[in-house]
mmCIF file of C-alpha atoms in Angstrom:
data_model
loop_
_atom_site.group_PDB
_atom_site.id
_atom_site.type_symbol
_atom_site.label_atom_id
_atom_site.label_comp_id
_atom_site.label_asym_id
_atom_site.label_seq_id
_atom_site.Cartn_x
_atom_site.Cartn_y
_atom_site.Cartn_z
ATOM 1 C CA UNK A 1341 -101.832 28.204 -95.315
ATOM 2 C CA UNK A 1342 -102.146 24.731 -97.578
ATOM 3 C CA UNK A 1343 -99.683 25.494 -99.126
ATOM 4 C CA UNK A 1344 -97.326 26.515 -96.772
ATOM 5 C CA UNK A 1345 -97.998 23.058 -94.964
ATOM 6 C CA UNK A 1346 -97.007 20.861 -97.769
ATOM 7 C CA UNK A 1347 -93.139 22.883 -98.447
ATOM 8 C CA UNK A 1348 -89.845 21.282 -97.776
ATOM 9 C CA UNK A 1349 -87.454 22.905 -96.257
ATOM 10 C CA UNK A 1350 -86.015 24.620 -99.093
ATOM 11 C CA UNK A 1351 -89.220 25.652 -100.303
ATOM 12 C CA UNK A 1352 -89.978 27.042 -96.929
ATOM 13 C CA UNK A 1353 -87.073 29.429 -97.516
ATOM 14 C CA UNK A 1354 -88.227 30.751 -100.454
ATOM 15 C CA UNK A 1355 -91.550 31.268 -99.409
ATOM 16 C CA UNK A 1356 -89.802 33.495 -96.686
ATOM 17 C CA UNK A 1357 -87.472 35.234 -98.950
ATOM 18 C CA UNK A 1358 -90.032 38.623 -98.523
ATOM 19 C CA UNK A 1359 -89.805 38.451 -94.561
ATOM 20 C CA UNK A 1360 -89.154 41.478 -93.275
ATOM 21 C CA UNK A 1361 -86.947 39.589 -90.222
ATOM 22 C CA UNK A 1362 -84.853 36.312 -91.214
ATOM 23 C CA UNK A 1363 -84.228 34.245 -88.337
ATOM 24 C CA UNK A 1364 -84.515 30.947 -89.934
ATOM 25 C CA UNK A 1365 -80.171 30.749 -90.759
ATOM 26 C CA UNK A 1366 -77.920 28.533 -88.718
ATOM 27 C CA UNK A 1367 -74.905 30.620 -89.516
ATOM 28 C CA UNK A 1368 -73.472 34.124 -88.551
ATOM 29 C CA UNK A 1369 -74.024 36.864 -91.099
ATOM 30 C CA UNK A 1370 -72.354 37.294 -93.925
ATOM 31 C CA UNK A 1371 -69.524 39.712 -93.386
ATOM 32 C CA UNK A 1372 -66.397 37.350 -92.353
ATOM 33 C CA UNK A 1373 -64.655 39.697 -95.545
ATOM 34 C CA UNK A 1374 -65.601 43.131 -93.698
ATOM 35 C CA UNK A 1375 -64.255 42.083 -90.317
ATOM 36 C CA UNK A 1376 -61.170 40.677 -91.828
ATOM 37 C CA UNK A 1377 -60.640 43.776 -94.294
ATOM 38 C CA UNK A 1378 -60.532 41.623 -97.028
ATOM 39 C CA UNK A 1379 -61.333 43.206 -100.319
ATOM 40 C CA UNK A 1380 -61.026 42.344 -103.775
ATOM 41 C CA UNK A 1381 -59.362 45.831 -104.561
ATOM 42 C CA UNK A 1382 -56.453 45.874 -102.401
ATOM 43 C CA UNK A 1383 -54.658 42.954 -103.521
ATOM 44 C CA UNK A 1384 -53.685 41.948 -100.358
ATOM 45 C CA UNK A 1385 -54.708 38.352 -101.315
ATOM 46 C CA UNK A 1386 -55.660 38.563 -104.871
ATOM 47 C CA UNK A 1387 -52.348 40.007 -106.211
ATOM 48 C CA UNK A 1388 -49.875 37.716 -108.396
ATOM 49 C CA UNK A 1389 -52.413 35.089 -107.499
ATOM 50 C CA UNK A 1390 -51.524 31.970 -110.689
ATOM 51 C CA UNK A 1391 -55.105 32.026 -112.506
ATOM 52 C CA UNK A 1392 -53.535 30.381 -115.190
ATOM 53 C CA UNK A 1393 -52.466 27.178 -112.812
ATOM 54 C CA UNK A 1394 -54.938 24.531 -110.940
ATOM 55 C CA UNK A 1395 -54.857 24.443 -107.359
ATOM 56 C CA UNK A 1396 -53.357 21.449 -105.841
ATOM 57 C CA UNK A 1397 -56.026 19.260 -105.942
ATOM 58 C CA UNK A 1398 -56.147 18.028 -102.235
ATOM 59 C CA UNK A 1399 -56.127 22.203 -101.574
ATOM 60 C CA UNK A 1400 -53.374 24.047 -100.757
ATOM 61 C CA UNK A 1401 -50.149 22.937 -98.809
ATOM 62 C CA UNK A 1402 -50.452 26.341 -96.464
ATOM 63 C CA UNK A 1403 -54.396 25.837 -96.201
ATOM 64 C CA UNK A 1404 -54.326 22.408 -95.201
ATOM 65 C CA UNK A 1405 -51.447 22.948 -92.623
ATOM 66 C CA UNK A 1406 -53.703 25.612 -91.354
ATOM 67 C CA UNK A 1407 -56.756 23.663 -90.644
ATOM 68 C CA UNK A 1408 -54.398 20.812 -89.479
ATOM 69 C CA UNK A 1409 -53.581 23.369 -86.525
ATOM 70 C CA UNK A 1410 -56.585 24.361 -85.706
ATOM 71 C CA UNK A 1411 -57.990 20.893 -85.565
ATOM 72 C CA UNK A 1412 -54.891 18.797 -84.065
ATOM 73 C CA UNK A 1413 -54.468 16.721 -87.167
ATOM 74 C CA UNK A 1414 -51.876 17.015 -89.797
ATOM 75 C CA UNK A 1415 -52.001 17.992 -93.232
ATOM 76 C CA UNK A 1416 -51.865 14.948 -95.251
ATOM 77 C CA UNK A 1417 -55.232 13.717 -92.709
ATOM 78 C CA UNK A 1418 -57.166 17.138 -94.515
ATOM 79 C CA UNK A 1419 -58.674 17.399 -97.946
ATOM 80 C CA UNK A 1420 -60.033 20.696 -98.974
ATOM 81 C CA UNK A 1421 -63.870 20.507 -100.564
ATOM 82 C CA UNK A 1422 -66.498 22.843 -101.762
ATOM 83 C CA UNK A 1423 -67.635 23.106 -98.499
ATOM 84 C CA UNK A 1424 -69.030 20.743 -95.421
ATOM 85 C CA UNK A 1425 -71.871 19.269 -98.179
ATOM 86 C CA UNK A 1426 -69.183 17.956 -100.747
ATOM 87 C CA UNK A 1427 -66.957 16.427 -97.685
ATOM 88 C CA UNK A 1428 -69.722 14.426 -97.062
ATOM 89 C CA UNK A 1429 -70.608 13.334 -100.343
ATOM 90 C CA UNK A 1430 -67.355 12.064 -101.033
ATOM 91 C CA UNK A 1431 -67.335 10.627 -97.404
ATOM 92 C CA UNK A 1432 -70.661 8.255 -98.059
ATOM 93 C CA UNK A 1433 -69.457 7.943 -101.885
ATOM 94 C CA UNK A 1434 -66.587 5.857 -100.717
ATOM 95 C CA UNK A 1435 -67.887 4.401 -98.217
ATOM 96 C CA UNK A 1436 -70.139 2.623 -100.428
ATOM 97 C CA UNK A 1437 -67.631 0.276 -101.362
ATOM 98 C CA UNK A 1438 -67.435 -0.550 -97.381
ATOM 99 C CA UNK A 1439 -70.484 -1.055 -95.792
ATOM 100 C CA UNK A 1440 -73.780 0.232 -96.444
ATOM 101 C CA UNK A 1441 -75.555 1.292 -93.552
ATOM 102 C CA UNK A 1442 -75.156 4.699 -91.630
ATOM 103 C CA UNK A 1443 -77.173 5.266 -87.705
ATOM 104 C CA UNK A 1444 -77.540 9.158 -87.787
ATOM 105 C CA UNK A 1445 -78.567 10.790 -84.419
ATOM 106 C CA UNK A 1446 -80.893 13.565 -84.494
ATOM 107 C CA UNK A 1447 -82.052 16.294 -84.877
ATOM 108 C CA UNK A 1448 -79.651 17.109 -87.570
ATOM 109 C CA UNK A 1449 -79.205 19.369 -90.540
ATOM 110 C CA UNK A 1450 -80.870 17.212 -93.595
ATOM 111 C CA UNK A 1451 -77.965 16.519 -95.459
ATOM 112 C CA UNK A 1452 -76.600 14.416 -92.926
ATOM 113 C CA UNK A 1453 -79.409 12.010 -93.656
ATOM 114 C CA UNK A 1454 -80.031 12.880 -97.293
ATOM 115 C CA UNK A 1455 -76.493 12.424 -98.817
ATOM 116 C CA UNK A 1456 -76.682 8.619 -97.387
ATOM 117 C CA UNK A 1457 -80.103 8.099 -98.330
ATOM 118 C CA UNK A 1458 -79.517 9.396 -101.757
ATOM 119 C CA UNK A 1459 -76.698 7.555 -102.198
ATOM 120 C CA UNK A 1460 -78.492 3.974 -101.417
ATOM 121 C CA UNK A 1461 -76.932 3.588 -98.112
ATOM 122 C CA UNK A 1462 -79.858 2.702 -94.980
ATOM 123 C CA UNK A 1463 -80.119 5.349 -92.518
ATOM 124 C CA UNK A 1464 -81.125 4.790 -89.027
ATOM 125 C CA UNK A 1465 -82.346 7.557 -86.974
ATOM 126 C CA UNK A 1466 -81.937 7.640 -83.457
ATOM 127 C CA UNK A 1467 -83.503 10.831 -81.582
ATOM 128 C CA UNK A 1468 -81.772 12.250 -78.631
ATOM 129 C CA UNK A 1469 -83.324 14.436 -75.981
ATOM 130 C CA UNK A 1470 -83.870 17.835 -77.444
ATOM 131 C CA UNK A 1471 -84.252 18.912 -73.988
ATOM 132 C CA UNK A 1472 -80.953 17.535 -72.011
ATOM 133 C CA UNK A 1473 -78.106 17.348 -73.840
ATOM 134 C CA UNK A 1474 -77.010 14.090 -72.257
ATOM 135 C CA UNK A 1475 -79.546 12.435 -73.477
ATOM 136 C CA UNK A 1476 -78.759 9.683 -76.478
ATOM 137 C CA UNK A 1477 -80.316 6.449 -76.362
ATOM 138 C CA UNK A 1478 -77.080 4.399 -76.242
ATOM 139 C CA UNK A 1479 -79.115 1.170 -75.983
ATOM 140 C CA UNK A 1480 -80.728 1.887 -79.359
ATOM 141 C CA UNK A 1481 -77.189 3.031 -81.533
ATOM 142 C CA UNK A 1482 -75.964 -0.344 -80.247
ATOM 143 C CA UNK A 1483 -79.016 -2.562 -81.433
ATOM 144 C CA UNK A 1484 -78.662 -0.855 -84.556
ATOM 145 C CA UNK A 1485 -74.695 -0.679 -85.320
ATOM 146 C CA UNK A 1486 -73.416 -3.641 -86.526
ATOM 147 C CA UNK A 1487 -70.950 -5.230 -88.577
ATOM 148 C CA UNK A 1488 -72.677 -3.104 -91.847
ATOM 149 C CA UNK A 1489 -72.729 0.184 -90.368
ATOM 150 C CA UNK A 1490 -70.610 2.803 -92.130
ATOM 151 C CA UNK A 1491 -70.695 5.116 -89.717
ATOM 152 C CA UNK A 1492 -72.310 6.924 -86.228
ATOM 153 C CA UNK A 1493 -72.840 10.652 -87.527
ATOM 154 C CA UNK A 1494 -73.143 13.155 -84.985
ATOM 155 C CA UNK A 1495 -73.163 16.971 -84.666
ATOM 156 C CA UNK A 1496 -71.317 18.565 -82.226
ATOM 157 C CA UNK A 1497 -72.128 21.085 -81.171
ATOM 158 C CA UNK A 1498 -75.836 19.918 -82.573
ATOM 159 C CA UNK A 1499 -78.006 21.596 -85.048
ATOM 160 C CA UNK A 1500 -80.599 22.844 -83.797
ATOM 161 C CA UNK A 1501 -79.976 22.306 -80.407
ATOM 162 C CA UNK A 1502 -76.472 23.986 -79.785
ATOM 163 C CA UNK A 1503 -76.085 21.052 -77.180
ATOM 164 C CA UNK A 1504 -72.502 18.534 -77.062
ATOM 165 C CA UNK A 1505 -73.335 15.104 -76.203
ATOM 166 C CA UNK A 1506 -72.342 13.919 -72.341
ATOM 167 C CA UNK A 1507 -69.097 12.518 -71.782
ATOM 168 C CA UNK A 1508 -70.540 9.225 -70.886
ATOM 169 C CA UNK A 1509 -72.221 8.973 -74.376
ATOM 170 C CA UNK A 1510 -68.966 9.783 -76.090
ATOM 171 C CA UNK A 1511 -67.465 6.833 -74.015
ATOM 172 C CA UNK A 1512 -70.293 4.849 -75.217
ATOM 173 C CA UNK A 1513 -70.245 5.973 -78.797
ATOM 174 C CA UNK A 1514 -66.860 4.733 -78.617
ATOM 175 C CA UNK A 1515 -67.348 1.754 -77.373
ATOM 176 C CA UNK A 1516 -70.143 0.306 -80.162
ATOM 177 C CA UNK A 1517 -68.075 1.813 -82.849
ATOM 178 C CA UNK A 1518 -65.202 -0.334 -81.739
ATOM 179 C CA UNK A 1519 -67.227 -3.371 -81.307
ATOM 180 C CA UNK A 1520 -68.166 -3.233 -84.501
ATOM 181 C CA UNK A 1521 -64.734 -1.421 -86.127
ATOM 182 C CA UNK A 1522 -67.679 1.171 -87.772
ATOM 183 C CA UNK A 1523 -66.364 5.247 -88.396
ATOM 184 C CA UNK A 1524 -67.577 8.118 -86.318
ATOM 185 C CA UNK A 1525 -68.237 10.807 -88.098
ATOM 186 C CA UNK A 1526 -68.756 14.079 -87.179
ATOM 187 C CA UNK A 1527 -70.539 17.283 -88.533
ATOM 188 C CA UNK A 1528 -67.902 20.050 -86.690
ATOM 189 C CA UNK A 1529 -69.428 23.107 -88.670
ATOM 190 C CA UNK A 1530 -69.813 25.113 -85.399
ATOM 191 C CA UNK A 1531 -67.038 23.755 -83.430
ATOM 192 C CA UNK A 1532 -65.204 26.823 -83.100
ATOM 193 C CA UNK A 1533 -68.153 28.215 -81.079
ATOM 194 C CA UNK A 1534 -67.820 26.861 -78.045
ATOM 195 C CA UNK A 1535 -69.566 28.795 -75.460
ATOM 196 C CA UNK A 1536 -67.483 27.231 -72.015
ATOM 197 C CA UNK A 1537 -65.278 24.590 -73.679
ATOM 198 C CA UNK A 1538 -67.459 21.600 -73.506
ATOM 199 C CA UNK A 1539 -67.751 21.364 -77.456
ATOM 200 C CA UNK A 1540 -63.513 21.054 -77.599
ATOM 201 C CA UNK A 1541 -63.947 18.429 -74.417
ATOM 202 C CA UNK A 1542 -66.351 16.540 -76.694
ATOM 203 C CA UNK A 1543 -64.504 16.779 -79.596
ATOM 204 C CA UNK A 1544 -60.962 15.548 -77.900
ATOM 205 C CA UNK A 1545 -62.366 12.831 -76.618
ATOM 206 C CA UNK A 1546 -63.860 11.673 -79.846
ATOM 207 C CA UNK A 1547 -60.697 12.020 -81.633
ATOM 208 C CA UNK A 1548 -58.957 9.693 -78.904
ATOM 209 C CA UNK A 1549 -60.994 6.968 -81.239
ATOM 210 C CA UNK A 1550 -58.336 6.092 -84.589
ATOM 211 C CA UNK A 1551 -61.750 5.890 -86.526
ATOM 212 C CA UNK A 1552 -63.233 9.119 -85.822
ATOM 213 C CA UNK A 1553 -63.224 11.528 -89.144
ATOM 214 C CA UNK A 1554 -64.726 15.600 -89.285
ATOM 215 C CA UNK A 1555 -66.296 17.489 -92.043
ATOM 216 C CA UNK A 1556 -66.906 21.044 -91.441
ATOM 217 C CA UNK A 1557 -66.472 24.322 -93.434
ATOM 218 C CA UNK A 1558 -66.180 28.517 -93.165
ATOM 219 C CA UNK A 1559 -69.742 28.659 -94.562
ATOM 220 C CA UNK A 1560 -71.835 28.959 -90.823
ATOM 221 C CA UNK A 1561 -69.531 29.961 -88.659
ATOM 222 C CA UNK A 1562 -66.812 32.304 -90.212
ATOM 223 C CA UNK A 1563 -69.986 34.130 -92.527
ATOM 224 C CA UNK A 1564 -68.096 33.148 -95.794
ATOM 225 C CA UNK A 1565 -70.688 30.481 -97.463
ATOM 226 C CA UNK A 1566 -69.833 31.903 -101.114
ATOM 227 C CA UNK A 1567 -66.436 30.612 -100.915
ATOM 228 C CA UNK A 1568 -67.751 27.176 -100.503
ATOM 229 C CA UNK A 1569 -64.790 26.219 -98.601
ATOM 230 C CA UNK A 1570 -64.808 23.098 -96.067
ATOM 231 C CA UNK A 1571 -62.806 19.867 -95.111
ATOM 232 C CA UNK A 1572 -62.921 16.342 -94.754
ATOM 233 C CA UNK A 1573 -60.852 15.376 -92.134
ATOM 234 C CA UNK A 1574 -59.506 11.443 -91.190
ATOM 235 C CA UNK A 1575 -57.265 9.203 -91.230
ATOM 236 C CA UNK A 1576 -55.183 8.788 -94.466
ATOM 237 C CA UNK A 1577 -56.794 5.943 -96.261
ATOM 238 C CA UNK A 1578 -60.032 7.808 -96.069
ATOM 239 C CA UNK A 1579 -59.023 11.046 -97.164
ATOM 240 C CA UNK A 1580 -57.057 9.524 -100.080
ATOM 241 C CA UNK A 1581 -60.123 7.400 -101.527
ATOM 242 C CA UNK A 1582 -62.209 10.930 -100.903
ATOM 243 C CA UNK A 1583 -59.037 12.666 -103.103
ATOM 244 C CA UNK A 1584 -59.303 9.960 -105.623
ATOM 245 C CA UNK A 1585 -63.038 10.556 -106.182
ATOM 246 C CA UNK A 1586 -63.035 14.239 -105.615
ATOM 247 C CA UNK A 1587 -60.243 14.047 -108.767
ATOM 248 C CA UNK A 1588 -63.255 12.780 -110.953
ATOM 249 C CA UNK A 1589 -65.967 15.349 -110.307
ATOM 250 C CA UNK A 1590 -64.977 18.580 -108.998
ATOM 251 C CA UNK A 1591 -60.983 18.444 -109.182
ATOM 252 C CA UNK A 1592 -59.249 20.792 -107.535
ATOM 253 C CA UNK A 1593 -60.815 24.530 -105.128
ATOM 254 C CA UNK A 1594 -59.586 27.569 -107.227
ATOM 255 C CA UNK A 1595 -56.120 29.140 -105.965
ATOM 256 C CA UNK A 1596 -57.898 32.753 -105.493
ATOM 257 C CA UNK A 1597 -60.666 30.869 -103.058
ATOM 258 C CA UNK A 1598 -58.330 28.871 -101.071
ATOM 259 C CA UNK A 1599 -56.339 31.982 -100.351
ATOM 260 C CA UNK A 1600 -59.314 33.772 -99.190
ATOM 261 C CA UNK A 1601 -59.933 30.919 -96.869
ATOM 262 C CA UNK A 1602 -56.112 30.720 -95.675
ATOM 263 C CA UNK A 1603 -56.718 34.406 -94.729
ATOM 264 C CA UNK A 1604 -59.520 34.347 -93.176
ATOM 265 C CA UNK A 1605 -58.633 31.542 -91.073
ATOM 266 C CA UNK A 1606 -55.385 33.032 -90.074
ATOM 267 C CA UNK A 1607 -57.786 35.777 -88.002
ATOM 268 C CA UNK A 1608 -59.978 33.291 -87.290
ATOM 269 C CA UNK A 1609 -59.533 34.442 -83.514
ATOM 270 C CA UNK A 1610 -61.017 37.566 -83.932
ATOM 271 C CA UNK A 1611 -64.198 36.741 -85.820
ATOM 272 C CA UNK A 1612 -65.021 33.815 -83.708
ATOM 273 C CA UNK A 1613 -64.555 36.278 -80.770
ATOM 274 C CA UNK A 1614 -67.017 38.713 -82.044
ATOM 275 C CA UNK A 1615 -69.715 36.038 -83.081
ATOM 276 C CA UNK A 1616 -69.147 34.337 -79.805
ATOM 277 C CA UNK A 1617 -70.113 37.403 -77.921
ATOM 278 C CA UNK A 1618 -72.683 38.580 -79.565
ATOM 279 C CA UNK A 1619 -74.428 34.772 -79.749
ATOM 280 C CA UNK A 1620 -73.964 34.805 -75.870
ATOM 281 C CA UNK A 1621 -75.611 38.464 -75.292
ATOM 282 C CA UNK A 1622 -78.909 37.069 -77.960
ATOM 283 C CA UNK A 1623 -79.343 34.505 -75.860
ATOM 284 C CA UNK A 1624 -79.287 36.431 -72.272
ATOM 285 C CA UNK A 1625 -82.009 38.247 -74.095
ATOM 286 C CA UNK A 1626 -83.498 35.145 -75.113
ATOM 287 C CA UNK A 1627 -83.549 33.544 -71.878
ATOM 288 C CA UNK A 1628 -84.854 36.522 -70.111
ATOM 289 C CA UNK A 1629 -87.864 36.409 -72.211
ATOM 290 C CA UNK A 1630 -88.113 32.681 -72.051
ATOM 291 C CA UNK A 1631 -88.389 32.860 -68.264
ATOM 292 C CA UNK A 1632 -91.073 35.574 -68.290
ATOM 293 C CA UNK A 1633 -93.117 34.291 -71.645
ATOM 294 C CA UNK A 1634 -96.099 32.010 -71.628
ATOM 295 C CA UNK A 1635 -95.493 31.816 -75.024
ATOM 296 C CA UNK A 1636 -92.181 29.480 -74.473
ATOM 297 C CA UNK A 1637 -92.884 26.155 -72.448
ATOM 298 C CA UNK A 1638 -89.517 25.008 -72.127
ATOM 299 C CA UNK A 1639 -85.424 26.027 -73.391
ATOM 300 C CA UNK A 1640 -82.618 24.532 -72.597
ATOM 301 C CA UNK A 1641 -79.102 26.509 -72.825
ATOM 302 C CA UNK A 1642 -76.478 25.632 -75.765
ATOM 303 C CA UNK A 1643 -73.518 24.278 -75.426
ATOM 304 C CA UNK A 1644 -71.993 26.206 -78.680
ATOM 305 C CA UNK A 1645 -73.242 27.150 -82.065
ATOM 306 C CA UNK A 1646 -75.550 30.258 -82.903
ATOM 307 C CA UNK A 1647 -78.858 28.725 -82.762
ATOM 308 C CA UNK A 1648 -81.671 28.184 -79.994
ATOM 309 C CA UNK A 1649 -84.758 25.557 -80.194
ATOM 310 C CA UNK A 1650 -87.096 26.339 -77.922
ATOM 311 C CA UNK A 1651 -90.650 24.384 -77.702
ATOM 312 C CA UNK A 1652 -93.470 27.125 -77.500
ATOM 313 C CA UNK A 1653 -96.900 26.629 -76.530
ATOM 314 C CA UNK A 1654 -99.619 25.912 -78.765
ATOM 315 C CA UNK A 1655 -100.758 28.168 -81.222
ATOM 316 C CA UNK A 1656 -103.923 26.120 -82.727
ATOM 317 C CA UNK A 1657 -101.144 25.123 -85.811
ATOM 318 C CA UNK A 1658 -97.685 25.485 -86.929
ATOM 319 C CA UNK A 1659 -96.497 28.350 -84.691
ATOM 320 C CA UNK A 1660 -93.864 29.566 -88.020
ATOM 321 C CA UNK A 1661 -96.257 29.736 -90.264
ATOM 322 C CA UNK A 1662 -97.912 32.201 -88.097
ATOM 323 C CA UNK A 1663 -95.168 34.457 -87.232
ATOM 324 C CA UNK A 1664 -94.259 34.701 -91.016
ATOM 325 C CA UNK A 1665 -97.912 35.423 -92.428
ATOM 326 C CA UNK A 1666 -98.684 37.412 -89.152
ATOM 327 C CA UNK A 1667 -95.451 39.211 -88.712
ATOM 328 C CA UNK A 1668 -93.487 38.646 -91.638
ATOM 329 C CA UNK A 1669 -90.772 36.848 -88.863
ATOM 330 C CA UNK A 1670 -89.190 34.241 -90.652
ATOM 331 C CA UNK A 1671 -87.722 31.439 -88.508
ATOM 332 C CA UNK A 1672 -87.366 27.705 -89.136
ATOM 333 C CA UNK A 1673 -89.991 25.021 -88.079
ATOM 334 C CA UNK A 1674 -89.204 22.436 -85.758
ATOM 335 C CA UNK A 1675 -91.212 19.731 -87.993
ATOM 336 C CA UNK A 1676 -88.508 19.875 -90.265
ATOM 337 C CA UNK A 1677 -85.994 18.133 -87.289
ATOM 338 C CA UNK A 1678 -89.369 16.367 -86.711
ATOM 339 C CA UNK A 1679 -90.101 18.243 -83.572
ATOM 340 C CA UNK A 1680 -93.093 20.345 -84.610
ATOM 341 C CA UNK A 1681 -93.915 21.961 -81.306
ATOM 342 C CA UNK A 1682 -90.013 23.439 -81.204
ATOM 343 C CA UNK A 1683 -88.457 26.314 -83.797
ATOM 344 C CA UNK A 1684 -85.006 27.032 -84.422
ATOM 345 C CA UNK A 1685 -83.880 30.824 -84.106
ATOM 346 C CA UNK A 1686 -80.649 32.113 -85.222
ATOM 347 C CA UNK A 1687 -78.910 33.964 -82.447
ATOM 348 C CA UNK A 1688 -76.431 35.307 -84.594
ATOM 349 C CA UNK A 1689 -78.511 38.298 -85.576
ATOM 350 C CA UNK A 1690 -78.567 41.993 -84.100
ATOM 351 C CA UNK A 1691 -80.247 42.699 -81.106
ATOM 352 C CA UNK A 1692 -83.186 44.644 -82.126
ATOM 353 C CA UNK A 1693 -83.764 41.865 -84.286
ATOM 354 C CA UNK A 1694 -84.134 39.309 -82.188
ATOM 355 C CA UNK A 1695 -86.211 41.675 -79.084
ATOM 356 C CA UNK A 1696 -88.963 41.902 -82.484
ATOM 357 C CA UNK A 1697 -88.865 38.560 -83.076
ATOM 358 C CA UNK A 1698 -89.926 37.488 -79.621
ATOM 359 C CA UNK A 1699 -92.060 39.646 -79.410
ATOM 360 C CA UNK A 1700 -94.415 38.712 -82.075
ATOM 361 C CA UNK A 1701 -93.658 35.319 -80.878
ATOM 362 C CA UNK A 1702 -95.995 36.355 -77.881
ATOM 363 C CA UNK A 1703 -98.671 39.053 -80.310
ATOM 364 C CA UNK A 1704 -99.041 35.611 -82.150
ATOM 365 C CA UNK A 1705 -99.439 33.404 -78.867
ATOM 366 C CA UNK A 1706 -101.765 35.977 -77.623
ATOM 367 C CA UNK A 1707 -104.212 36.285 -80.600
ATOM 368 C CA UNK A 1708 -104.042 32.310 -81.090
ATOM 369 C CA UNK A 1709 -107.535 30.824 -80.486
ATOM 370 C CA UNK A 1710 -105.771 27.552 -78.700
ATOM 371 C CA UNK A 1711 -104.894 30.601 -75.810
ATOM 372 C CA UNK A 1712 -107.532 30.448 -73.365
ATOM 373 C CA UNK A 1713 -107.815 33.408 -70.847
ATOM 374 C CA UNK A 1714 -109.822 33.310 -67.500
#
């Protein structure tokens, strides 16, 4: 048990790599090339493909126009990465020359705050409710935005949580960025899984701000993470000084990937459809057992995404730990979005799966010795 205590997060992973149920990913499972019927033996994508040519280094004319469509922008505001991670290394890179602080509200997926860090840049956190989605501490971002601040990075909708900030905090997100003529930028990773349309509200509003930028990618959502395709997303100066650095490192996404990407996203409708529905149906099993479970002591419903973070009664230590050397359940500990009562669990998983997972959730409650019984 030591020395599962003392593991990062992507030690924690390994650790889990013999569960026998994984419920620890924030993405949909990995099969966007089966529901698409893409396969590298037909040719349908891969035929008279240029191997022998780079790939225009912002990414593709037709791939960029693409995401331009889907995310109301044009093409010349894109620039095709390796994935969300590199859109937001080049992101802070630049930005270095700019300011050098960042205000980061969490929870959030680690990069978010260790790309900055990394880079030298001070990151703020600022916590929101993990129980209300309207809940950011607007009072705080403003004492801590100022004239130096990069940036306001938010997810939307959030990981863990699922939830989409209030309307009111997006008007007052906008209105200290502007003060202080500081970017918004925001992790849009699960955008396209938008249970009842608050996510796109969100998001629209946001973009009504010149200075809001995305980065997002296929890699959670669309169950393609070895293509390593994703987007940075802005205004033009931004995306050229991102295009300018990107030229010195990583250069340009192969042809053959960026044509996998165009396809996929060109059916796009029909594998956010099926993920959609089946991340809706987890979690009316989810909530079912939340409502009848001692083991869960409070869960608040997503506004999008494929992930749930319940906080669960005690179980005399760090409730994951248990399920995996109990049950051999993997999911993700809430210390690690430093809310150590609370664990993330990947809706986007089949049924059966989930039913077992909550239910050694409550064999593990049961046997804990912080359970009393009367």
């Amino acid at each position: 048990m030591n020395a599962l205590i003392r593991t990062n997060f992507d030690q924690w992973l390994e650790l889990g790599g013999g569960a026998d149920h994984d419920l620890s990913g924030s993405g949909v499972v990995d099969e966007a090339f089966d529901l698409v019927n893409l396969q590298m033996g037909s040719g349908e994508v891969i035929y008279g493909m240029p191997f022998g040519k780079y790939n225009d280094t912002v990414g593709s004319i037709a791939l960029r126009r693409r995401v331009g469509q889907l995310l109301q922008c044009k093409e010349d505001e894109v620039l095709i990465t390796y994935g969300a991670t590199e859109a937001l290394g080049l992101y802070f890179l630049t930005g270095l020359q700019r300011r050098r602080k960042v205000v980061v509200v969490t929870p959030t997926f680690h990069t978010l705050v260790d790309i900055p860090a990394f880079l030298g840049f001070e990151v703020l956190r600022v916590g929101m409710d993990v129980c209300c989605p309207s809940g950011l501490d607007l009072e705080k971002i403003e004492k801590y935005v100022g004239s130096d601040t990069l940036c306001i990075v938010v997810t939307i909708p959030n990981n863990p949580t699922g939830f989409a900030i209030g309307e009111h905090d997006v008007l007052g997100l906008i209105n200290i960025a502007s003060k202080q003529g500081c970017d918004i930028l925001v992790d849009e990773t699960y955008r396209f899984i938008d249970w009842e349309g608050k996510c796109r509200r969100v998001l629209d509003m946001l973009d009504s701000y010149e200075l809001t930028l995305g980065a997002g990618s296929l890699c959670k959502t669309f169950g393609a993470p070895g293509l390593r395709i994703g987007w940075l997303r802005g205004r033009r100066d931004v995306i050229s000084a991102a295009h300018e650095t990107k030229n010195l490192f990583t250069f340009s996404v192969p042809s053959v990937l960026d044509a996998m990407a165009l396809h996929i996203l060109s059916k796009h409708e029909n594998i956010i459809r099926l993920w959609k529905d089946k991340v809706i149906e987890n979690f009316e099993i989810f909530s079912e057992w939340a409502y009848r479970s001692a083991s869960c002591e409070t869960m608040t419903k997503p506004d999008g995404g494929v992930t749930v973070f319940p906080k669960l009664a005690p179980m005399n230590g760090r409730i994951a730990e248990h399920l995996l050397l109990a049950e051999r359940i993997l999911v993700t500990p809430g210390r690690f979005f430093d809310h150590p009562m609370h664990v993330r669990i990947n809706l986007a998983v089949p049924g059966e799966q989930l039913i077992r997972c909550l239910e050694s959730i409550d064999v593990v409650h049961r046997s804990s010795p912080s359970v009393r019984t009367c």
